[in-house]
CSV table of C-alpha atoms in Angstrom, one decimal:
chain,number,residue,atom,x,y,z
A,1,MET,CA,0.0,0.0,0.0
A,2,PHE,CA,2.8,2.5,0.8
A,3,GLY,CA,5.3,1.3,-1.7
A,4,SER,CA,5.0,4.5,-3.7
A,5,LEU,CA,5.7,6.9,-0.8
A,6,PRO,CA,8.6,9.3,-1.5
A,7,ALA,CA,11.9,8.8,0.3
A,8,GLU,CA,12.1,12.5,1.1
A,9,VAL,CA,9.4,15.3,1.6
A,10,SER,CA,9.8,19.1,1.6
A,11,ILE,CA,7.8,20.9,4.3
A,12,TYR,CA,6.8,24.3,3.5
A,13,GLU,CA,6.3,26.0,6.8
A,14,VAL,CA,3.5,28.8,6.6
A,15,GLY,CA,3.0,29.4,10.4
A,16,PRO,CA,4.6,32.8,10.6
A,17,ARG,CA,2.3,34.2,7.9
A,18,ASP,CA,-0.7,32.0,7.3
A,19,GLY,CA,-0.7,30.8,10.9
A,20,LEU,CA,-0.3,34.1,12.7
A,21,GLN,CA,-2.5,36.3,10.5
A,22,ASN,CA,-5.8,35.2,12.2
A,23,GLU,CA,-4.6,35.1,15.8
A,24,ALA,CA,-6.4,37.2,18.4
A,25,THR,CA,-3.1,37.8,20.2
A,26,ILE,CA,-0.5,39.7,18.0
A,27,LEU,CA,3.0,38.6,18.6
A,28,SER,CA,5.7,41.2,18.8
A,29,ALA,CA,8.4,41.2,16.0
A,30,ASP,CA,10.9,39.9,18.4
A,31,ARG,CA,8.7,36.8,19.1
A,32,LYS,CA,8.0,36.3,15.5
A,33,ILE,CA,11.7,36.5,14.7
A,34,GLU,CA,12.5,34.1,17.4
A,35,MET,CA,9.9,31.6,16.0
A,36,ILE,CA,11.2,31.9,12.4
A,37,GLU,CA,14.8,31.4,13.4
A,38,GLY,CA,13.9,28.6,15.7
A,39,LEU,CA,12.0,26.7,12.9
A,40,VAL,CA,14.9,27.1,10.6
A,41,ASP,CA,17.4,25.9,13.3
A,42,ALA,CA,15.0,22.9,13.6
A,43,GLY,CA,15.5,22.0,10.0
A,44,ILE,CA,12.9,23.8,8.1
A,45,LYS,CA,14.3,24.7,4.6
A,46,ARG,CA,11.3,26.6,3.1
A,47,ILE,CA,9.4,29.1,5.2
A,48,GLU,CA,6.9,31.9,4.6
A,49,VAL,CA,7.8,34.7,7.0
A,50,THR,CA,5.3,37.4,6.5
A,51,SER,CA,2.8,39.2,4.1
A,52,PHE,CA,3.4,42.6,2.7
A,53,VAL,CA,-0.3,43.4,2.8
A,54,ASN,CA,-1.8,46.8,4.0
A,55,PRO,CA,-1.8,46.6,7.8
A,56,ARG,CA,-5.5,47.7,7.8
A,57,TRP,CA,-6.3,44.3,6.2
A,58,ILE,CA,-4.0,42.1,8.3
A,59,PRO,CA,-3.1,44.0,11.5
A,60,ALA,CA,-1.3,41.0,12.9
A,61,LEU,CA,1.3,41.3,10.2
A,62,ALA,CA,1.8,45.1,10.3
A,63,ASP,CA,5.5,44.6,11.3
A,64,HIS,CA,6.2,42.8,8.0
A,65,MET,CA,9.3,45.1,7.1
A,66,GLU,CA,10.8,44.8,10.5
A,67,VAL,CA,10.5,41.0,10.6
A,68,ALA,CA,11.6,40.4,7.0
A,69,THR,CA,14.8,42.6,7.5
A,70,ARG,CA,15.8,41.5,11.0
A,71,ILE,CA,15.5,37.7,10.6
A,72,ARG,CA,19.0,35.9,10.6
A,73,ARG,CA,19.0,34.2,7.2
A,74,LYS,CA,20.7,30.9,6.7
A,75,PRO,CA,22.2,29.8,3.4
A,76,GLY,CA,20.2,27.1,1.7
A,77,VAL,CA,17.0,28.3,3.2
A,78,THR,CA,14.1,29.8,1.1
A,79,TYR,CA,12.5,32.7,2.8
A,80,SER,CA,9.1,33.8,1.3
A,81,ALA,CA,6.5,36.5,1.7
A,82,LEU,CA,3.0,36.9,0.4
A,83,VAL,CA,2.3,40.0,-1.9
A,84,PRO,CA,-1.1,41.2,-3.1
A,85,ASN,CA,0.0,43.8,-5.6
A,86,LEU,CA,3.0,45.8,-7.1
A,87,ARG,CA,3.2,48.0,-4.0
A,88,GLY,CA,3.6,44.9,-1.9
A,89,LEU,CA,6.2,43.6,-4.3
A,90,ASP,CA,8.2,46.8,-4.0
A,91,ALA,CA,8.2,46.5,-0.2
A,92,ALA,CA,9.3,42.8,-0.4
A,93,SER,CA,12.0,43.8,-2.8
A,94,ARG,CA,13.2,46.4,-0.4
A,95,ALA,CA,13.2,43.9,2.4
A,96,GLY,CA,15.6,41.7,0.4
A,97,MET,CA,13.0,38.8,-0.3
A,98,GLN,CA,14.2,36.3,-3.0
A,99,GLU,CA,10.8,34.5,-3.2
A,100,ILE,CA,7.3,35.9,-3.1
A,101,ALA,CA,3.9,34.2,-3.2
A,102,VAL,CA,0.6,35.3,-4.8
A,103,PHE,CA,-2.7,34.1,-3.6
A,104,MET,CA,-6.2,33.7,-5.2
A,105,ALA,CA,-9.2,31.4,-4.9
A,106,ALA,CA,-10.6,29.1,-7.4
A,107,SER,CA,-14.1,30.4,-6.6
A,108,GLN,CA,-15.3,33.9,-7.6
A,109,THR,CA,-17.0,34.9,-4.5
A,110,HIS,CA,-13.9,34.1,-2.3
A,111,ASN,CA,-11.8,36.3,-4.5
A,112,ARG,CA,-14.3,39.2,-4.1
A,113,LYS,CA,-14.4,38.7,-0.3
A,114,ASN,CA,-10.6,38.1,0.1
A,115,ILE,CA,-8.9,40.3,-2.3
A,116,ASN,CA,-11.8,42.5,-3.5
A,117,LYS,CA,-11.3,41.5,-7.2
A,118,THR,CA,-13.0,39.2,-9.6
A,119,THR,CA,-11.0,36.2,-10.8
A,120,GLU,CA,-10.2,38.0,-14.1
A,121,GLU,CA,-9.0,41.1,-12.2
A,122,ALA,CA,-6.9,39.1,-9.9
A,123,LEU,CA,-5.2,37.3,-12.7
A,124,ALA,CA,-4.5,40.5,-14.5
A,125,THR,CA,-3.0,41.9,-11.3
A,126,TYR,CA,-0.9,38.9,-10.6
A,127,ARG,CA,0.4,38.7,-14.2
A,128,GLU,CA,2.0,42.2,-13.6
A,129,VAL,CA,3.3,41.2,-10.2
A,130,VAL,CA,4.8,37.9,-11.3
A,131,THR,CA,6.3,39.4,-14.4
A,132,GLU,CA,7.9,42.2,-12.5
A,133,ALA,CA,9.1,39.9,-9.7
A,134,ARG,CA,10.8,37.5,-12.1
A,135,ALA,CA,12.4,40.6,-13.9
A,136,ARG,CA,13.9,41.3,-10.4
A,137,GLY,CA,15.2,37.9,-10.1
A,138,MET,CA,12.7,36.6,-7.6
A,139,THR,CA,10.9,33.2,-7.7
A,140,VAL,CA,7.2,33.2,-7.4
A,141,ARG,CA,4.9,30.6,-5.8
A,142,GLY,CA,1.2,30.5,-6.4
A,143,TYR,CA,-1.5,29.6,-3.9
A,144,VAL,CA,-4.9,28.4,-5.1
A,145,SER,CA,-7.4,28.4,-2.3
A,146,THR,CA,-10.9,26.9,-2.0
A,147,VAL,CA,-9.8,24.0,-4.2
A,148,TYR,CA,-12.0,21.5,-2.4
A,149,GLY,CA,-14.9,23.8,-1.4
A,150,CYS,CA,-15.8,27.4,-0.9
A,151,PRO,CA,-17.5,28.9,2.2
A,152,TYR,CA,-19.7,31.0,0.0
A,153,GLU,CA,-20.3,28.8,-3.1
A,154,GLY,CA,-20.0,25.4,-1.7
A,155,GLU,CA,-18.5,22.8,-4.3
A,156,VAL,CA,-16.0,24.3,-6.6
A,157,PRO,CA,-15.9,22.8,-10.2
A,158,PHE,CA,-12.6,21.2,-11.0
A,159,GLU,CA,-12.6,23.3,-14.3
A,160,GLN,CA,-12.2,26.4,-12.2
A,161,VAL,CA,-9.4,24.9,-10.2
A,162,LEU,CA,-7.6,24.0,-13.5
A,163,ARG,CA,-8.2,27.3,-15.0
A,164,VAL,CA,-6.7,29.4,-12.1
A,165,GLY,CA,-3.8,26.9,-11.5
A,166,LYS,CA,-2.8,26.8,-15.2
A,167,SER,CA,-3.0,30.6,-15.4
A,168,LEU,CA,-0.6,31.0,-12.5
A,169,LEU,CA,1.8,28.6,-13.9
A,170,ASP,CA,1.7,30.2,-17.3
A,171,MET,CA,2.5,33.7,-15.9
A,172,GLY,CA,5.6,32.2,-14.2
A,173,CYS,CA,4.8,30.6,-10.8
A,174,TYR,CA,7.2,27.7,-10.3
A,175,GLU,CA,4.8,25.9,-7.9
A,176,LEU,CA,1.1,25.7,-7.1
A,177,SER,CA,0.1,25.2,-3.5
A,178,LEU,CA,-3.4,23.6,-3.6
A,179,GLY,CA,-5.4,24.9,-0.6
A,180,ASP,CA,-8.3,23.2,1.3
A,181,THR,CA,-9.3,26.5,2.8
A,182,ILE,CA,-12.1,25.4,4.9
A,183,GLY,CA,-11.0,21.8,5.5
A,184,VAL,CA,-13.8,19.9,3.5
A,185,GLY,CA,-11.6,17.7,1.4
A,186,THR,CA,-11.5,14.0,1.7
A,187,PRO,CA,-9.0,11.5,0.2
A,188,ARG,CA,-11.0,10.6,-2.8
A,189,GLN,CA,-11.4,14.2,-3.6
A,190,VAL,CA,-7.7,14.7,-3.4
A,191,GLU,CA,-7.2,11.8,-5.8
A,192,TYR,CA,-9.7,13.3,-8.3
A,193,ILE,CA,-8.1,16.8,-8.1
A,194,LEU,CA,-4.6,15.7,-8.5
A,195,ASP,CA,-5.3,13.1,-11.2
A,196,GLY,CA,-7.1,15.8,-13.1
A,197,LEU,CA,-4.4,18.3,-12.9
A,198,LEU,CA,-1.6,15.8,-13.8
A,199,HIS,CA,-3.7,14.6,-16.8
A,200,ALA,CA,-4.1,18.2,-17.9
A,201,GLY,CA,-0.3,18.4,-18.3
A,202,ILE,CA,0.7,19.9,-14.8
A,203,ARG,CA,3.9,18.2,-13.6
A,204,LEU,CA,4.2,16.7,-10.1
A,205,ASP,CA,7.1,19.0,-9.3
A,206,GLN,CA,4.8,22.0,-9.8
A,207,LEU,CA,2.3,20.9,-7.2
A,208,ALA,CA,2.1,21.2,-3.4
A,209,VAL,CA,-0.7,20.5,-1.0
A,210,HIS,CA,-2.1,22.8,1.8
A,211,PHE,CA,-4.7,21.3,4.0
A,212,HIS,CA,-6.6,22.7,7.0
A,213,ASP,CA,-7.6,20.2,9.5
A,214,THR,CA,-11.1,21.5,10.2
A,215,ARG,CA,-12.8,18.1,9.9
A,216,GLY,CA,-9.8,15.9,10.9
A,217,THR,CA,-9.0,14.7,7.3
A,218,ALA,CA,-5.7,16.6,6.7
A,219,LEU,CA,-3.3,13.7,7.4
A,220,ALA,CA,-5.3,11.2,5.5
A,221,ASN,CA,-5.4,13.7,2.5
A,222,ILE,CA,-1.7,14.2,2.7
A,223,THR,CA,-1.1,10.4,2.7
A,224,VAL,CA,-3.1,10.1,-0.5
A,225,ALA,CA,-1.2,13.1,-2.2
A,226,LEU,CA,2.1,11.5,-1.3
A,227,GLN,CA,1.1,8.1,-2.8
A,228,LEU,CA,0.2,10.1,-6.0
A,229,GLY,CA,3.7,11.5,-6.1
A,230,ILE,CA,3.4,14.9,-4.3
A,231,ARG,CA,6.7,15.8,-2.6
A,232,THR,CA,5.8,19.2,-1.0
A,233,VAL,CA,3.5,19.7,2.0
A,234,ASP,CA,2.5,23.0,3.5
A,235,SER,CA,2.0,23.1,7.3
A,236,ALA,CA,2.0,25.4,10.2
A,237,ILE,CA,3.7,24.9,13.6
A,238,GLY,CA,1.2,24.0,16.3
A,239,GLY,CA,-1.7,23.9,13.8
A,240,LEU,CA,-1.9,27.7,13.7
A,241,GLY,CA,-4.1,29.5,11.3
A,242,GLY,CA,-7.5,30.0,9.7
A,243,CYS,CA,-8.7,32.5,7.1
A,244,PRO,CA,-10.2,35.8,8.1
A,245,TYR,CA,-12.3,35.6,4.9
A,246,ALA,CA,-13.4,32.0,5.3
A,247,PRO,CA,-16.0,31.6,8.1
A,248,GLY,CA,-15.5,28.3,9.9
A,249,ALA,CA,-11.9,27.6,8.7
A,250,SER,CA,-9.7,26.2,11.5
A,251,GLY,CA,-6.1,26.0,11.6
A,252,ASN,CA,-3.6,24.5,9.1
A,253,VAL,CA,-2.4,21.0,9.6
A,254,SER,CA,0.3,20.9,12.3
A,255,THR,CA,3.8,20.8,11.1
A,256,GLU,CA,4.8,18.4,14.1
A,257,ASP,CA,1.8,16.2,13.3
A,258,VAL,CA,2.9,15.9,9.6
A,259,VAL,CA,6.6,15.4,10.5
A,260,TYR,CA,5.8,12.7,13.0
A,261,MET,CA,3.7,10.9,10.5
A,262,LEU,CA,6.3,11.3,7.7
A,263,HIS,CA,9.1,9.9,9.9
A,264,GLY,CA,7.0,7.0,11.0
A,265,MET,CA,6.3,6.1,7.4
A,266,GLY,CA,10.1,6.3,6.5
A,267,CYS,CA,10.0,9.6,4.7
A,268,ARG,CA,12.9,11.9,5.4
A,269,THR,CA,12.3,15.7,6.2
A,270,GLY,CA,15.6,16.8,7.7
A,271,ILE,CA,13.5,18.3,10.6
A,272,ASP,CA,14.3,17.7,14.3
A,273,LEU,CA,10.9,16.8,15.8
A,274,ASP,CA,11.9,17.5,19.5
A,275,ARG,CA,13.1,21.1,18.5
A,276,LEU,CA,10.0,21.6,16.6
A,277,VAL,CA,7.6,20.6,19.4
A,278,ALA,CA,9.5,22.8,21.9
A,279,ILE,CA,8.8,25.8,19.6
A,280,SER,CA,5.1,24.8,19.5
A,281,ALA,CA,4.9,24.6,23.2
A,282,ARG,CA,6.4,28.0,23.7
A,283,LEU,CA,4.1,29.5,21.1
A,284,GLY,CA,1.1,28.3,23.0
A,285,GLY,CA,2.2,30.2,26.0
A,286,HIS,CA,2.9,33.4,23.9
A,287,LEU,CA,-0.5,33.2,22.4
A,288,ALA,CA,-2.2,32.3,25.7
A,289,ARG,CA,-4.1,29.4,24.2
A,290,GLU,CA,-4.1,25.7,23.6
A,291,LEU,CA,-2.8,25.0,20.1
A,292,PRO,CA,-4.6,22.3,18.2
A,293,SER,CA,-1.5,20.2,17.3
A,294,LYS,CA,-2.2,16.5,18.4
A,295,TYR,CA,1.5,15.7,18.7
A,296,LEU,CA,1.9,18.7,20.9
A,297,LYS,CA,-0.8,17.5,23.2
A,298,ALA,CA,0.6,14.0,23.4
A,299,HIS,CA,4.1,15.5,24.0
A,300,LEU,CA,2.8,17.6,26.9
A,301,GLY,CA,1.0,14.8,28.4
A,302,HIS,CA,4.0,12.5,28.4
A,303,CYS,CA,6.1,15.2,29.9
A,304,ALA,CA,3.6,15.7,32.7
A,305,ARG,CA,3.5,11.9,33.4
A,306,VAL,CA,7.3,11.4,33.6
A,307,GLY,CA,8.2,14.8,35.2
A,308,LYS,CA,10.1,15.9,32.1
A,309,PRO,CA,10.5,19.7,31.5
A,310,LEU,CA,8.1,20.8,28.8
A,311,VAL,CA,10.7,22.5,26.6
């Protein structure tokens, strides 16, 4: 059953951006920098550090320039930031970002709610952004949200996913992150979507998966994706996250949950799980709430039973 699993999987950490953007408690820039540098020290090689969005829309990331310019950058690590437009690209460029990401939905209504544009308007904007970013020597990643369902429209036709995905690739994005924004996806849906994209000519190395664990199916969905050949998985430390424009969306699948499962199945990640869960435990304290990560809960319970320090 698991003979087709990859020997190595790339974790794309989205906690500092996608995770923190929806938190009630806003972390200081110092805390964010500590978090980012700790994740990299734990072995994370690809990490989204912030979003160059107008602070009025995402107050939790208003310190994007300070965070992006103050982090200690390690060679061999990809640091990325989300940008919504050319102004955001200029700010990211001044901050020394070498990779940016653009974000849009497969559903029309979510695009209107999230980025205040129709799908056509969003594609036109991002075509300018991606072209300019690449001219500046940046790589660009594309997020496609609401792939498995939209909070406003319900089921999203596959043709819309394909259209948006191919448009982002055609304009120059090197990778598509397929987002289950409200956590409605199931393993059979994952197979259907991925098979459809592959048969349409999109390569495996152009695809990544991004699951929210709203209904507890994220790890099962990831397993199916891996069996189909996917090698990149988005996740957030502690299971942080949620979308401000997607009612009912809970956090991203937890990085430590994914890493534990991958290591247990013999897939290498290069990540130190003990260091990862220590970061997650500290984050819960900083945010003054219990994080949804299941591995973290098990770790904290074990420490309490054996009298081991939590971090």
